[in-house]
Amino acid sequence: DIQMTQSPSSLSASVGDRVTITCQASQDISNYLNWYQQKPGKAPKLLIYDASNLETGVPSRFSGSGSGTDFTFTISSLQPEDIATYYCQQYDNLPTFGQGTRLEIK
Amino acid sequence: EVQLVESGGGLVQPGGSLRLSCAASGFTFSSYEMNWVRQAPGKGLEWVSYISSSGSTIYYADSVKGRFTISRDNAKNSLYLQMNSLRAEDTAVYYCARDRSGYGASFAFDIWGQGTMVTVSS
């Protein structure tokens, strides 16, 4: 199984900050990497697919990059509504998720 | 409105069975691959199973293989998950999720249901 190591596991930032989350795959997964946002008590929401493609309707402050084993998710200017847990997910083989990054407002 | 609505969750004893359903609306269900994803209380997401649009291709996570069966009825716009030999570690919210592609598996899940809770306990 492909393991996804996501870091940090939690993060505290101020409104307007640039926030970065990383995800590392245990083997080369090309660009087969998605990012999701999950707010408490809600279903996850797809933000980025194929490592860098913004899902329709998602604000442009969200972005993704990377290929191979190392990937980055960025919020360019943190907004209060961005408080959530973020997950990466690979699909080179059967899907597996990272352990999540809990984002809080400082 | 594109929507997925799960049902069928509940409390079941270890070793018991449960059948989850997912009703789709607002899109051409028969054109999309579908998945089940679960989340144990306070834990992360775990992909459970995949079924192709026609039902001809199916995959399972190792943790449920041999115990769970995914199926679909395109005439009824419905997805199912038959869960047998349930264990305490199967306790989770179960989500059905649509594959965004519409033509072959992309494993990017763009539409999710609200989830249904399954509790396995004596």
Tab-separated table of C-alpha atoms in Angstrom:
chain	number	residue	atom	x	y	z
A	1	ASP	CA	0.000	0.000	0.000
A	2	ILE	CA	1.097	3.545	-0.699
A	3	GLN	CA	1.495	5.522	2.515
A	4	MET	CA	0.814	9.240	2.641
A	5	THR	CA	2.622	11.321	5.261
A	6	GLN	CA	0.981	14.666	5.798
A	7	SER	CA	2.475	17.491	7.832
A	8	PRO	CA	1.958	19.241	10.045
A	9	SER	CA	-0.803	17.388	11.870
A	10	SER	CA	-2.068	20.697	13.242
A	11	LEU	CA	-1.444	24.302	12.436
A	12	SER	CA	-2.411	27.639	13.951
A	13	ALA	CA	-2.304	30.746	11.765
A	14	SER	CA	-3.696	34.268	11.603
A	15	VAL	CA	-6.210	35.629	9.143
A	16	GLY	CA	-4.325	36.784	6.063
A	17	ASP	CA	-1.399	34.403	6.597
A	18	ARG	CA	-0.027	32.167	3.891
A	19	VAL	CA	-0.542	28.550	4.959
A	20	THR	CA	1.291	25.538	3.548
A	21	ILE	CA	0.636	21.839	4.109
A	22	THR	CA	2.833	19.109	2.709
A	23	CYS	CA	2.120	15.525	1.752
A	24	GLN	CA	4.750	12.910	0.977
A	25	ALA	CA	4.031	9.613	-0.746
A	26	SER	CA	5.946	6.427	0.033
A	27	GLN	CA	6.534	5.922	-3.691
A	28	ASP	CA	6.218	7.839	-6.947
A	29	ILE	CA	2.552	8.635	-7.615
A	30	SER	CA	3.071	11.027	-10.540
A	31	ASN	CA	0.395	13.707	-10.099
A	32	TYR	CA	-2.286	11.371	-8.738
A	33	LEU	CA	-2.970	13.500	-5.699
A	34	ASN	CA	-6.097	15.267	-4.479
A	35	TRP	CA	-6.779	17.658	-1.600
A	36	TYR	CA	-9.967	17.869	0.468
A	37	GLN	CA	-11.351	20.205	3.111
A	38	GLN	CA	-13.554	18.892	5.899
A	39	LYS	CA	-15.383	21.119	8.344
A	40	PRO	CA	-16.652	19.670	11.645
A	41	GLY	CA	-19.726	17.500	11.206
A	42	LYS	CA	-19.660	17.872	7.436
A	43	ALA	CA	-18.647	15.717	4.505
A	44	PRO	CA	-15.297	16.395	2.854
A	45	LYS	CA	-15.108	18.787	-0.084
A	46	LEU	CA	-12.815	18.338	-3.066
A	47	LEU	CA	-10.559	21.382	-3.522
A	48	ILE	CA	-7.683	20.282	-5.769
A	49	TYR	CA	-7.436	17.303	-8.122
A	50	ASP	CA	-4.492	15.908	-10.083
A	51	ALA	CA	-2.123	17.766	-7.746
A	52	SER	CA	-2.710	21.254	-9.098
A	53	ASN	CA	-6.141	21.605	-10.679
A	54	LEU	CA	-8.639	23.776	-8.841
A	55	GLU	CA	-12.087	22.208	-8.583
A	56	THR	CA	-14.907	24.304	-10.029
A	57	GLY	CA	-16.214	26.900	-7.608
A	58	VAL	CA	-13.250	26.718	-5.225
A	59	PRO	CA	-11.676	30.096	-4.391
A	60	SER	CA	-8.389	30.862	-6.104
A	61	ARG	CA	-6.578	31.379	-2.785
A	62	PHE	CA	-6.320	27.583	-2.674
A	63	SER	CA	-3.616	25.951	-4.775
A	64	GLY	CA	-1.656	22.746	-5.063
A	65	SER	CA	1.661	21.717	-6.556
A	66	GLY	CA	4.095	18.853	-6.766
A	67	SER	CA	4.646	15.536	-8.493
A	68	GLY	CA	6.336	12.245	-7.790
A	69	THR	CA	6.491	11.909	-4.009
A	70	ASP	CA	6.320	15.477	-2.685
A	71	PHE	CA	3.252	17.684	-2.790
A	72	THR	CA	2.231	21.039	-1.354
A	73	PHE	CA	-1.143	22.612	-0.619
A	74	THR	CA	-1.276	26.362	-0.081
A	75	ILE	CA	-3.821	28.901	1.108
A	76	SER	CA	-2.462	32.239	-0.047
A	77	SER	CA	-4.400	34.377	2.436
A	78	LEU	CA	-6.150	32.551	5.253
A	79	GLN	CA	-9.809	33.418	5.777
A	80	PRO	CA	-11.922	32.606	8.868
A	81	GLU	CA	-14.077	30.203	6.843
A	82	ASP	CA	-10.982	28.137	5.993
A	83	ILE	CA	-10.884	26.644	9.481
A	84	ALA	CA	-11.136	22.914	8.826
A	85	THR	CA	-9.164	19.721	8.542
A	86	TYR	CA	-7.379	19.175	5.238
A	87	TYR	CA	-6.564	15.781	3.736
A	88	CYS	CA	-4.395	14.705	0.855
A	89	GLN	CA	-5.373	11.559	-1.043
A	90	GLN	CA	-3.409	9.531	-3.560
A	91	TYR	CA	-4.895	7.366	-6.291
A	92	ASP	CA	-1.909	5.877	-8.078
A	93	ASN	CA	-3.098	2.583	-6.732
A	94	LEU	CA	-6.226	2.154	-4.661
A	95	PRO	CA	-6.964	5.407	-2.830
A	96	THR	CA	-5.388	6.249	0.495
A	97	PHE	CA	-5.633	9.435	2.524
A	98	GLY	CA	-3.114	11.318	4.580
A	99	GLN	CA	-3.810	11.561	8.285
A	100	GLY	CA	-5.092	15.130	8.013
A	101	THR	CA	-3.998	18.615	9.060
A	102	ARG	CA	-6.182	20.486	11.516
A	103	LEU	CA	-6.062	24.210	10.769
A	104	GLU	CA	-6.982	26.697	13.486
A	105	ILE	CA	-7.097	30.462	13.735
A	106	LYS	CA	-4.483	32.040	15.978
B	1	GLU	CA	-29.425	19.866	-7.379
B	2	VAL	CA	-26.790	17.177	-7.441
B	3	GLN	CA	-27.272	15.129	-4.292
B	4	LEU	CA	-26.355	11.887	-2.568
B	5	VAL	CA	-28.347	10.696	0.439
B	6	GLU	CA	-27.203	7.723	2.516
B	7	SER	CA	-29.426	5.595	4.736
B	8	GLY	CA	-29.357	2.308	6.578
B	9	GLY	CA	-26.893	3.010	9.360
B	10	GLY	CA	-27.506	2.031	12.945
B	11	LEU	CA	-26.383	-0.062	15.886
B	12	VAL	CA	-25.441	-3.664	15.184
B	13	GLN	CA	-23.764	-6.364	17.262
B	14	PRO	CA	-20.331	-7.723	16.368
B	15	GLY	CA	-20.694	-10.395	13.721
B	16	GLY	CA	-23.918	-8.870	12.460
B	17	SER	CA	-24.893	-7.437	9.090
B	18	LEU	CA	-26.129	-4.136	7.752
B	19	ARG	CA	-26.980	-2.806	4.298
B	20	LEU	CA	-26.316	0.807	3.469
B	21	SER	CA	-28.030	2.622	0.619
B	22	CYS	CA	-27.168	5.794	-1.232
B	23	ALA	CA	-29.798	7.544	-3.329
B	24	ALA	CA	-28.506	9.762	-6.114
B	25	SER	CA	-30.316	12.637	-7.779
B	26	GLY	CA	-29.599	15.606	-10.026
B	27	PHE	CA	-27.157	13.826	-12.333
B	28	THR	CA	-26.974	10.825	-14.666
B	29	PHE	CA	-26.101	8.221	-12.052
B	30	SER	CA	-25.440	5.472	-14.593
B	31	SER	CA	-22.563	7.486	-16.091
B	32	TYR	CA	-20.502	7.808	-12.905
B	33	GLU	CA	-18.224	5.566	-10.919
B	34	MET	CA	-19.081	5.519	-7.220
B	35	ASN	CA	-17.295	4.875	-3.951
B	36	TRP	CA	-17.803	4.349	-0.239
B	37	VAL	CA	-15.504	6.181	2.174
B	38	ARG	CA	-15.677	5.885	5.964
B	39	GLN	CA	-14.491	7.878	8.942
B	40	ALA	CA	-14.189	6.413	12.421
B	41	PRO	CA	-15.121	8.784	15.259
B	42	GLY	CA	-12.412	11.426	15.643
B	43	LYS	CA	-10.255	9.785	12.969
B	44	GLY	CA	-9.290	10.367	9.373
B	45	LEU	CA	-10.812	9.232	6.109
B	46	GLU	CA	-10.554	5.678	4.807
B	47	TRP	CA	-11.585	4.622	1.321
B	48	VAL	CA	-13.675	1.438	1.451
B	49	SER	CA	-14.852	0.399	-1.994
B	50	TYR	CA	-15.291	1.406	-5.655
B	51	ILE	CA	-17.730	0.338	-8.358
B	52	SER	CA	-17.588	1.286	-12.017
B	53	SER	CA	-20.537	2.905	-13.773
B	54	SER	CA	-21.714	-0.398	-15.222
B	55	GLY	CA	-20.934	-2.380	-12.076
B	56	SER	CA	-18.459	-4.576	-13.924
B	57	THR	CA	-15.360	-3.432	-12.018
B	58	ILE	CA	-15.180	-3.456	-8.235
B	59	TYR	CA	-12.391	-2.803	-5.756
B	60	TYR	CA	-12.199	-3.111	-1.984
B	61	ALA	CA	-9.857	-1.981	0.737
B	62	ASP	CA	-8.026	-4.909	2.320
B	63	SER	CA	-9.717	-4.104	5.636
B	64	VAL	CA	-13.166	-5.026	4.286
B	65	LYS	CA	-12.402	-7.502	1.501
B	66	GLY	CA	-14.444	-10.686	1.850
B	67	ARG	CA	-16.890	-9.069	4.280
B	68	PHE	CA	-18.357	-6.108	2.381
B	69	THR	CA	-20.073	-6.115	-1.028
B	70	ILE	CA	-20.673	-3.019	-3.116
B	71	SER	CA	-23.416	-2.957	-5.734
B	72	ARG	CA	-25.560	-0.527	-7.661
B	73	ASP	CA	-28.931	-0.361	-9.391
B	74	ASN	CA	-28.741	2.207	-12.158
B	75	ALA	CA	-32.476	1.949	-12.825
B	76	LYS	CA	-33.097	3.061	-9.251
B	77	ASN	CA	-30.200	5.561	-9.113
B	78	SER	CA	-28.919	3.779	-6.052
B	79	LEU	CA	-25.660	2.525	-4.587
B	80	TYR	CA	-25.427	-0.117	-1.876
B	81	LEU	CA	-22.949	-1.519	0.608
B	82	GLN	CA	-23.734	-4.892	2.147
B	83	MET	CA	-21.677	-5.259	5.316
B	84	ASN	CA	-21.330	-8.701	6.911
B	85	SER	CA	-19.265	-10.039	9.812
B	86	LEU	CA	-19.090	-6.569	11.277
B	87	ARG	CA	-16.399	-5.717	13.795
B	88	ALA	CA	-15.992	-2.946	16.341
B	89	GLU	CA	-13.369	-1.364	14.097
B	90	ASP	CA	-15.994	-0.919	11.367
B	91	THR	CA	-17.690	1.712	13.541
B	92	ALA	CA	-17.676	4.875	11.454
B	93	VAL	CA	-19.625	7.378	9.446
B	94	TYR	CA	-20.014	5.917	5.971
B	95	TYR	CA	-20.122	8.306	3.026
B	96	CYS	CA	-21.003	7.559	-0.554
B	97	ALA	CA	-18.962	9.663	-2.948
B	98	ARG	CA	-19.097	10.255	-6.667
B	99	ASP	CA	-16.030	10.002	-8.867
B	100	ARG	CA	-15.734	13.339	-10.673
B	101	SER	CA	-14.598	11.847	-13.962
B	102	GLY	CA	-17.751	10.465	-15.545
B	103	TYR	CA	-15.607	8.305	-17.841
B	104	GLY	CA	-13.383	5.884	-15.978
B	105	ALA	CA	-12.062	6.019	-12.442
B	106	SER	CA	-10.286	9.189	-11.421
B	107	PHE	CA	-10.694	8.576	-7.677
B	108	ALA	CA	-11.315	12.282	-7.151
B	109	PHE	CA	-14.499	12.438	-5.121
B	110	ASP	CA	-16.444	15.540	-6.052
B	111	ILE	CA	-19.902	14.875	-4.587
B	112	TRP	CA	-20.415	13.393	-1.119
B	113	GLY	CA	-23.478	12.412	0.843
B	114	GLN	CA	-24.079	13.584	4.399
B	115	GLY	CA	-22.999	10.224	5.792
B	116	THR	CA	-24.703	7.515	7.813
B	117	MET	CA	-23.378	6.315	11.161
B	118	VAL	CA	-22.672	2.627	11.739
B	119	THR	CA	-21.968	1.524	15.301
B	120	VAL	CA	-20.793	-2.018	15.975
B	121	SER	CA	-21.136	-2.802	19.639
B	122	SER	CA	-22.634	-5.369	21.991
